[in-house]
CSV table of C-alpha atoms in Angstrom, one decimal:
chain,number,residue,atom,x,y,z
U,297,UNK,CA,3.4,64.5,4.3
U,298,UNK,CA,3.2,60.5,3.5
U,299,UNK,CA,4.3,59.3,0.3
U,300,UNK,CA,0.7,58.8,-0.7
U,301,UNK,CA,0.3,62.5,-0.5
U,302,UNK,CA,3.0,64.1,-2.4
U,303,UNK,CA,2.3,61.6,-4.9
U,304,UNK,CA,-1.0,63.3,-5.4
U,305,UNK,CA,0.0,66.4,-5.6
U,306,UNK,CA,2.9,65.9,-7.7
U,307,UNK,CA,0.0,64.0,-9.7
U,308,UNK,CA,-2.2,67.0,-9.8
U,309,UNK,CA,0.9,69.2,-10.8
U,310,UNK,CA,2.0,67.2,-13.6
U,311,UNK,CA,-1.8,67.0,-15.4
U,312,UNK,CA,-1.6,70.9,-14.5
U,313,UNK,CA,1.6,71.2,-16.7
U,314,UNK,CA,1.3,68.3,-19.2
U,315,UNK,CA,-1.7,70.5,-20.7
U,316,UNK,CA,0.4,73.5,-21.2
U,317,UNK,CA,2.9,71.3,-22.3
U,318,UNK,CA,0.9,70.0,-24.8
U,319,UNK,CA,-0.8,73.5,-26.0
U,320,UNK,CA,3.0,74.5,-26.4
U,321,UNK,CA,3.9,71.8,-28.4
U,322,UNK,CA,1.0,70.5,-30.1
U,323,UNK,CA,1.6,74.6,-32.4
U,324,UNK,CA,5.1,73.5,-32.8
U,325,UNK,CA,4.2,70.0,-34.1
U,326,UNK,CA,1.3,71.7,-36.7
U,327,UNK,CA,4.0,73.7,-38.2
U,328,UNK,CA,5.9,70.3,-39.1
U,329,UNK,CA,3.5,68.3,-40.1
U,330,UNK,CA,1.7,70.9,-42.1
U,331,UNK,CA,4.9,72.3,-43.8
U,332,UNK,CA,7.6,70.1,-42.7
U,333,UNK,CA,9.4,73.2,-41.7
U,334,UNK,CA,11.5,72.7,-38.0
U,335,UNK,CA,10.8,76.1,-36.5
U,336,UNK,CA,13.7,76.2,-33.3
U,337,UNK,CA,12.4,79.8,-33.2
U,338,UNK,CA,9.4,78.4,-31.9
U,339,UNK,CA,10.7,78.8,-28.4
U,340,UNK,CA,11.7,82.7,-28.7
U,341,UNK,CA,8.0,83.4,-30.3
U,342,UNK,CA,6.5,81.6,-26.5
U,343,UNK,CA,8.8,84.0,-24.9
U,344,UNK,CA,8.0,87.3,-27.0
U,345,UNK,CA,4.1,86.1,-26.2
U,346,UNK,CA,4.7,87.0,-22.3
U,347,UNK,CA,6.9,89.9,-22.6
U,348,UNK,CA,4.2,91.5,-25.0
U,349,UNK,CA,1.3,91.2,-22.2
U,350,UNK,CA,3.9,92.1,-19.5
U,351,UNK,CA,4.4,95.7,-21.7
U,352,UNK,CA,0.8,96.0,-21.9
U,353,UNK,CA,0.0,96.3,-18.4
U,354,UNK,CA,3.5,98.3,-18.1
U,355,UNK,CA,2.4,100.6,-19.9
U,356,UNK,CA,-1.2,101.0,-20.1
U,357,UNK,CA,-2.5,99.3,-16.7
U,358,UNK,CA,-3.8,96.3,-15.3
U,359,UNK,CA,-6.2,94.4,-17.3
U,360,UNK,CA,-7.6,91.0,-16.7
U,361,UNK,CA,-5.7,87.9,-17.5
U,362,UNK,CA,-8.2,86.7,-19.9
U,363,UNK,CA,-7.6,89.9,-22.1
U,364,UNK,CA,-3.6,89.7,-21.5
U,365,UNK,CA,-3.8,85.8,-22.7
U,366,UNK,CA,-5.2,87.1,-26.3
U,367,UNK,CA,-2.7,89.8,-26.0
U,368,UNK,CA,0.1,87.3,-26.1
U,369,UNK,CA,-1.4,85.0,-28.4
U,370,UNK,CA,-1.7,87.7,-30.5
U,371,UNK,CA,1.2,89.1,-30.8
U,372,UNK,CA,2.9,85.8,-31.0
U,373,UNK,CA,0.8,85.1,-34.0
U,374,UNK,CA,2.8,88.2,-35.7
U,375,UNK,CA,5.8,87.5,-34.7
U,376,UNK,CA,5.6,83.8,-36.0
U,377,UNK,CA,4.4,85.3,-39.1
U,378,UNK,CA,6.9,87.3,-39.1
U,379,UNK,CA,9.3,84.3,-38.8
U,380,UNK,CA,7.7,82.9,-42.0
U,381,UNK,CA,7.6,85.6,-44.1
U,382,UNK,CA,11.2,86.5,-43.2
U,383,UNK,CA,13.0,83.4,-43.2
U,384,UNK,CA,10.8,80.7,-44.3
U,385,UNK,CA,9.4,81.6,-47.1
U,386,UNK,CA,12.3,82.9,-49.0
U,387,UNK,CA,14.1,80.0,-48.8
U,388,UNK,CA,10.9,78.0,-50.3
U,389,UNK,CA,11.6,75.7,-53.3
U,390,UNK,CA,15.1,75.8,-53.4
U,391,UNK,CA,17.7,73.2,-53.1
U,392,UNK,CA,18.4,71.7,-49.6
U,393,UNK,CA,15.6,73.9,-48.5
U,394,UNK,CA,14.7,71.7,-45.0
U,395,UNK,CA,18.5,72.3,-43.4
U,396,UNK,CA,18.6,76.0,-44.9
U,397,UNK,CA,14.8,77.0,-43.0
U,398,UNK,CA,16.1,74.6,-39.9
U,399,UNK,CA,19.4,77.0,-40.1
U,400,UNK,CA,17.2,79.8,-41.0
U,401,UNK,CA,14.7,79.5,-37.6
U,402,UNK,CA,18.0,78.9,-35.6
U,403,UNK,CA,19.5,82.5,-36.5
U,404,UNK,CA,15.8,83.9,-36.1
U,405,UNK,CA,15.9,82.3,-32.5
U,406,UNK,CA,18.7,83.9,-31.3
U,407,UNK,CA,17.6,87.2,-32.4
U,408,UNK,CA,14.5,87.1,-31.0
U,409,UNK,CA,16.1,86.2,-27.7
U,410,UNK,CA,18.5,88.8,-27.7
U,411,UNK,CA,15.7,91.9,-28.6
U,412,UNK,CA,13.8,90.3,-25.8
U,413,UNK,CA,16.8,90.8,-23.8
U,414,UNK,CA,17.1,94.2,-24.4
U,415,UNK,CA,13.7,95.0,-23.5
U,416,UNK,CA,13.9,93.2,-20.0
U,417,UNK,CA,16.8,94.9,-19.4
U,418,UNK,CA,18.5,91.3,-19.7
U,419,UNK,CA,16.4,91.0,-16.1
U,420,UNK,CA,13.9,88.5,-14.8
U,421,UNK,CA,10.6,90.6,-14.7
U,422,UNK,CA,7.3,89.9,-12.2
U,423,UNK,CA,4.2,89.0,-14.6
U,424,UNK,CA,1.6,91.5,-13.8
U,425,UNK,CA,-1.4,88.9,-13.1
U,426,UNK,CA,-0.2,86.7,-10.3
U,427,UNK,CA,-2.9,84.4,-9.6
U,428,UNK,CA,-3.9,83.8,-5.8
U,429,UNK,CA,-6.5,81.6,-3.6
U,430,UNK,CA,-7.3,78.0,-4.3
U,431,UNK,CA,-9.9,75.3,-3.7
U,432,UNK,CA,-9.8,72.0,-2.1
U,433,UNK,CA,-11.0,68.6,-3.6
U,434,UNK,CA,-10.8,65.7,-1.7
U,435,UNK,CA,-8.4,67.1,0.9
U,436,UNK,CA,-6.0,68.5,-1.8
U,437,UNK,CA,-5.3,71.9,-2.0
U,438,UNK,CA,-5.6,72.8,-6.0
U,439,UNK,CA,-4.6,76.6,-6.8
U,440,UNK,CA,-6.6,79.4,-8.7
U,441,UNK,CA,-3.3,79.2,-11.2
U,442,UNK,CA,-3.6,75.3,-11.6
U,443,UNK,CA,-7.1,75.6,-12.8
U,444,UNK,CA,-6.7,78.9,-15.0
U,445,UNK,CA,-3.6,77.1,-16.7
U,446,UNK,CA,-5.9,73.8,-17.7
U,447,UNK,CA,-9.0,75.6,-18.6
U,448,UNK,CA,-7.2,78.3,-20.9
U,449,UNK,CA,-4.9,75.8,-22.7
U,450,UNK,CA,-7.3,73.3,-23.3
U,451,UNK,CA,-9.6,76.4,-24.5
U,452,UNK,CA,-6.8,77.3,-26.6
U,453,UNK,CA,-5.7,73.7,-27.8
U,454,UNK,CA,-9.6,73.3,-28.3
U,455,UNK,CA,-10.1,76.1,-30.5
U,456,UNK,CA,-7.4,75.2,-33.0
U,457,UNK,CA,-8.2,72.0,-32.9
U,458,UNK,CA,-11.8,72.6,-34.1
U,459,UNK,CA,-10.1,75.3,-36.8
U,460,UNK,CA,-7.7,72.6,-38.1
U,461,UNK,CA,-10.8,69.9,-38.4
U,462,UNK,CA,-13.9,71.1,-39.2
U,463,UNK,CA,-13.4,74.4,-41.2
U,464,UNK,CA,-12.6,75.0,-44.8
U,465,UNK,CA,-9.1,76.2,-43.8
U,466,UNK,CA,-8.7,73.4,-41.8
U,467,UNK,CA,-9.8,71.7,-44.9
U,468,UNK,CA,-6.8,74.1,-46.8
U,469,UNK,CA,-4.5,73.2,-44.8
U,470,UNK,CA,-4.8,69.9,-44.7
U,471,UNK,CA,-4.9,69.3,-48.5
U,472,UNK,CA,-1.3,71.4,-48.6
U,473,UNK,CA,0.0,69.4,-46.0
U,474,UNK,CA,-0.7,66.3,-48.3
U,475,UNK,CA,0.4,67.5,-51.5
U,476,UNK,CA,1.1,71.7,-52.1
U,477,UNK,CA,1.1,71.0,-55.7
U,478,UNK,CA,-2.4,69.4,-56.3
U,479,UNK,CA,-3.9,72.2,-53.4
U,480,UNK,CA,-2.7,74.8,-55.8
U,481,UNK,CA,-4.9,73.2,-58.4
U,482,UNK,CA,-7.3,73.2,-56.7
U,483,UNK,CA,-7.9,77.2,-55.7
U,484,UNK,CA,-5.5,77.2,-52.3
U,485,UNK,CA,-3.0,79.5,-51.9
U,486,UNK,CA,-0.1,77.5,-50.5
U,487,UNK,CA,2.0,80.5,-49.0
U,488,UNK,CA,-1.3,82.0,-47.4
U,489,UNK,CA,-1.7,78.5,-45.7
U,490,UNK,CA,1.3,78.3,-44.3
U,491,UNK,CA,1.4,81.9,-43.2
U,492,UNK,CA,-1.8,81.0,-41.0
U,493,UNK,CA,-0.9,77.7,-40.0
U,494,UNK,CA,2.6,80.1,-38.4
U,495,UNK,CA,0.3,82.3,-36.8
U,496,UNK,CA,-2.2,79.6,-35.6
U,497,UNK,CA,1.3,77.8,-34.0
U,498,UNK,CA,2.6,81.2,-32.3
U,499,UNK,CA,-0.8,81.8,-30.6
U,500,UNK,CA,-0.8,78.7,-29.1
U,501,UNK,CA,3.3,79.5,-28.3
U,502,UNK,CA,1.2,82.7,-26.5
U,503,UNK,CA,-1.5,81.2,-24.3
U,504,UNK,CA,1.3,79.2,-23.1
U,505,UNK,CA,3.4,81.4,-22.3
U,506,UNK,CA,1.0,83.6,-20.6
U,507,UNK,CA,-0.4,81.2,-18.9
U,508,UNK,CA,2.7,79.9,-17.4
U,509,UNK,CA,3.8,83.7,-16.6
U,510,UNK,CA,0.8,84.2,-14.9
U,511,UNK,CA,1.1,81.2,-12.7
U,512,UNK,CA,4.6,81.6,-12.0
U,513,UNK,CA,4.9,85.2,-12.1
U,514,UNK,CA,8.0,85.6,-13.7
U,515,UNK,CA,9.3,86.1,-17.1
U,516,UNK,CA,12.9,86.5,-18.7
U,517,UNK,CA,14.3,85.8,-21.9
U,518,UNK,CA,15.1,82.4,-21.4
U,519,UNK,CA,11.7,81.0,-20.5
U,520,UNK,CA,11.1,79.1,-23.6
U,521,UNK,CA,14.1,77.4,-23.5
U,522,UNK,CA,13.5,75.5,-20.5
U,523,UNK,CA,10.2,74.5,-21.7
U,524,UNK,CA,11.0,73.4,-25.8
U,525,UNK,CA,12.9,70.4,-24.9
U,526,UNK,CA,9.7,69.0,-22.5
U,527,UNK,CA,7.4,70.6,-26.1
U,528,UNK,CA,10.2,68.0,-28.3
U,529,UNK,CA,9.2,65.0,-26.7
U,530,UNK,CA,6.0,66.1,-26.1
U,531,UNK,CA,5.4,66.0,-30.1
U,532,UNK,CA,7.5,63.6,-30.9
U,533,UNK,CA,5.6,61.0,-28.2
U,534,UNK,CA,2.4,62.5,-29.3
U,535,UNK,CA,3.1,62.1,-32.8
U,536,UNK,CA,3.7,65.3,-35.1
U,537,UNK,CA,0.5,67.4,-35.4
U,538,UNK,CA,-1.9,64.8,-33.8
U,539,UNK,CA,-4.2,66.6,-31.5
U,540,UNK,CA,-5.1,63.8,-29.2
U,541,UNK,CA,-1.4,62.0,-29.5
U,542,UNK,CA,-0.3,65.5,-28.0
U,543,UNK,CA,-2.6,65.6,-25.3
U,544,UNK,CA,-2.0,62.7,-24.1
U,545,UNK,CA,2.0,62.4,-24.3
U,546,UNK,CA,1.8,66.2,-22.6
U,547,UNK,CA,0.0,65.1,-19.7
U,548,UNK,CA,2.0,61.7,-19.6
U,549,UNK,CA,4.8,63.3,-19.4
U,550,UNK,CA,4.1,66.1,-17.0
U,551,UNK,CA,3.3,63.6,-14.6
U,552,UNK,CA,6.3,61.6,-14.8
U,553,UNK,CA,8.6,65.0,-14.7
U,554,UNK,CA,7.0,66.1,-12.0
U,555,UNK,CA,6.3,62.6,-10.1
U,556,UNK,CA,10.2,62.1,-10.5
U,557,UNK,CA,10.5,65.6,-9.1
U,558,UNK,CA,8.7,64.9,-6.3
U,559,UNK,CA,10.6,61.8,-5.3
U,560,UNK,CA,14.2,62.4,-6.5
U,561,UNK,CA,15.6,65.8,-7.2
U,562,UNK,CA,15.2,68.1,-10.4
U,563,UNK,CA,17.8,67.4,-11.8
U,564,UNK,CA,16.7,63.7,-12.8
U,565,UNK,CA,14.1,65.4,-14.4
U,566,UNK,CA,15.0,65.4,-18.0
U,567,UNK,CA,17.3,62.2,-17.3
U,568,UNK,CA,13.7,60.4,-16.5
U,569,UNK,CA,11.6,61.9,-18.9
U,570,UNK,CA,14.0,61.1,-22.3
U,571,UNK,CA,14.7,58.1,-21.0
U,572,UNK,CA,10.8,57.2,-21.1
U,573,UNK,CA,10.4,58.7,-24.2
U,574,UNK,CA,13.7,56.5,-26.2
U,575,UNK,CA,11.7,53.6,-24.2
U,576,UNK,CA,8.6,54.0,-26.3
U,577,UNK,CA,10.5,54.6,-29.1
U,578,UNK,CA,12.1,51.9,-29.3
U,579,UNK,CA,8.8,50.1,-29.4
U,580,UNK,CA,6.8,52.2,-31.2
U,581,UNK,CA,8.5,54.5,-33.4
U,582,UNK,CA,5.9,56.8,-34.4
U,583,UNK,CA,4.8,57.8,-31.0
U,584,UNK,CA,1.9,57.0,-29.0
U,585,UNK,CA,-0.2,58.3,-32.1
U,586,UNK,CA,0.9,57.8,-35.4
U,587,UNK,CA,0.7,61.6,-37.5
U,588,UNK,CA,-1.4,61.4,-40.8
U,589,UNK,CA,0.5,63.9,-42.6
U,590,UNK,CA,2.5,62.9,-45.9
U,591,UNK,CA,4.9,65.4,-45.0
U,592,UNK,CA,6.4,63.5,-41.9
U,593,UNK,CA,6.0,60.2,-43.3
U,594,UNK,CA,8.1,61.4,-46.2
């Protein structure tokens, strides 16, 4: 293959990825800049999403992977809202209340990793909708999986995009996100608005993480891991919360992790892609995007 060639591919690969990339982080991002709460358990609830569609099938059959996608996201709604209700919301309006929820989502993390390693068996499982066949455009070769993994997360990204925007919760959560106090005023139910902005961020955590199960047909209770750090500077770049600051800083850097990839080896990944992201930082501190939530600005 010529240099020309693998750059195209790797090109293709990274637009393939930066979208789940950006579905994965742009439900970690709401969370912040609609609660300024740092949910690290964000990474175990992506990793519960694929192990719940993997025990589906397991146990009741196959099914197609458009119904084991909403299975995920589903039940990585609960278990985010689980995470809330648990150990978020106690700790609400008391003192140092940030670094006790940050402390809070850490200890939640590690015991959602470790039930999801009982369940496995502490073993790396086959997904149970590996996707085959592909198409070619313009002399590339472009897999069934790459185009399943772009449509469904930009489905999914769309969806609570379109929630967030042009609904009255969208409308709800936007006014708590501002100021909790004067949305109470005003009819909203702060503590119901977060619990649904949780669940809204752990279905997204879901598609994710059944698409990428699905593609790579694999899943073990580490998968999340490898992907939060990429979902970090995926937010931060994008700017927290902002929809099309996401996108965009998801698919810019999936194609420089996996351009770098292509040309160097893996381990200069992450090396490359945090060094490109302190690079625009130190230019532009807010990201690509700048967030318009009071929260973050704060």
């Amino acid at each position: 293959m010529t240099w020309m060639s693998i750059f195209a591919e790797q090109l293709v690969n990274g637009l393939v990825l930066g979208c789940v990339y950006a579905t994965f982080a742009f439900g970690f991002g709401l969370v912040i800049a609609s609660l300024g709460v740092f949910n690290v358990a964000h990474e175990a609830v992506f990793t519960t999403g694929a192990v719940a569609a993997y025990l589906v099938v397991l146990y009741i059959g196959p099914m197609p992977l458009w119904l084991l996608v909403l299975v995920a996201a589903a039940a990585a709604a609960v278990v985010n809202s689980i995470v809330y209700l648990l150990l978020v919301r106690p700790l609400e309006g008391r003192r140092n209340h940030e670094m006790a929820t940050f402390l809070s989502c850490i200890g939640g993390m590690f015991v959602l990793t470790e039930i999801v390693r009982l369940i496995l068996d502490n073993h790396e499982v086959r997904f149970p909708a590996a996707i085959e066949g592909g198409i070619k455009v313009f002399g590339l070769h472009i897999n069934n999986r790459q185009v399943v993994m772009v449509l469904t997360s930009l489905a999914a990204f769309a969806v609570v995009y379109l929630v967030i925007e042009r609904t009255q919760l969208g409308r709800a959560i936007r006014a708590t996100s501002y100021d909790a106090e004067a949305a109470t005023l005003q009819g909203i139910n702060p503590s119901l608005t977060a619990l649904i902005v949780f669940a809204l961020s752990g279905a997204l955590a879901g598609v994710a993480a059944a698409v990428i199960g699905a593609a790579y047909n694999v899943v073990d209770a580490e998968m999340g891991s490898s992907y939060f750090l990429i979902a970090m500077a995926v937010m931060v770049l994008g700017g927290f919360g902002n929809t099309l600051g996401t996108l965009i800083a998801g698919l810019v850097i999936g194609c420089v992790s996996t351009i770098s990839t292509g040309f160097l080896t893996t381990g200069y990944r992450d090396v490359i892609v945090f060094g490109a992201l302190l690079l625009v930082l130190s230019v532009r501190s807010e990201g690509l995007f700048p967030t318009r939530s009071a929260r973050v600005r704060a």
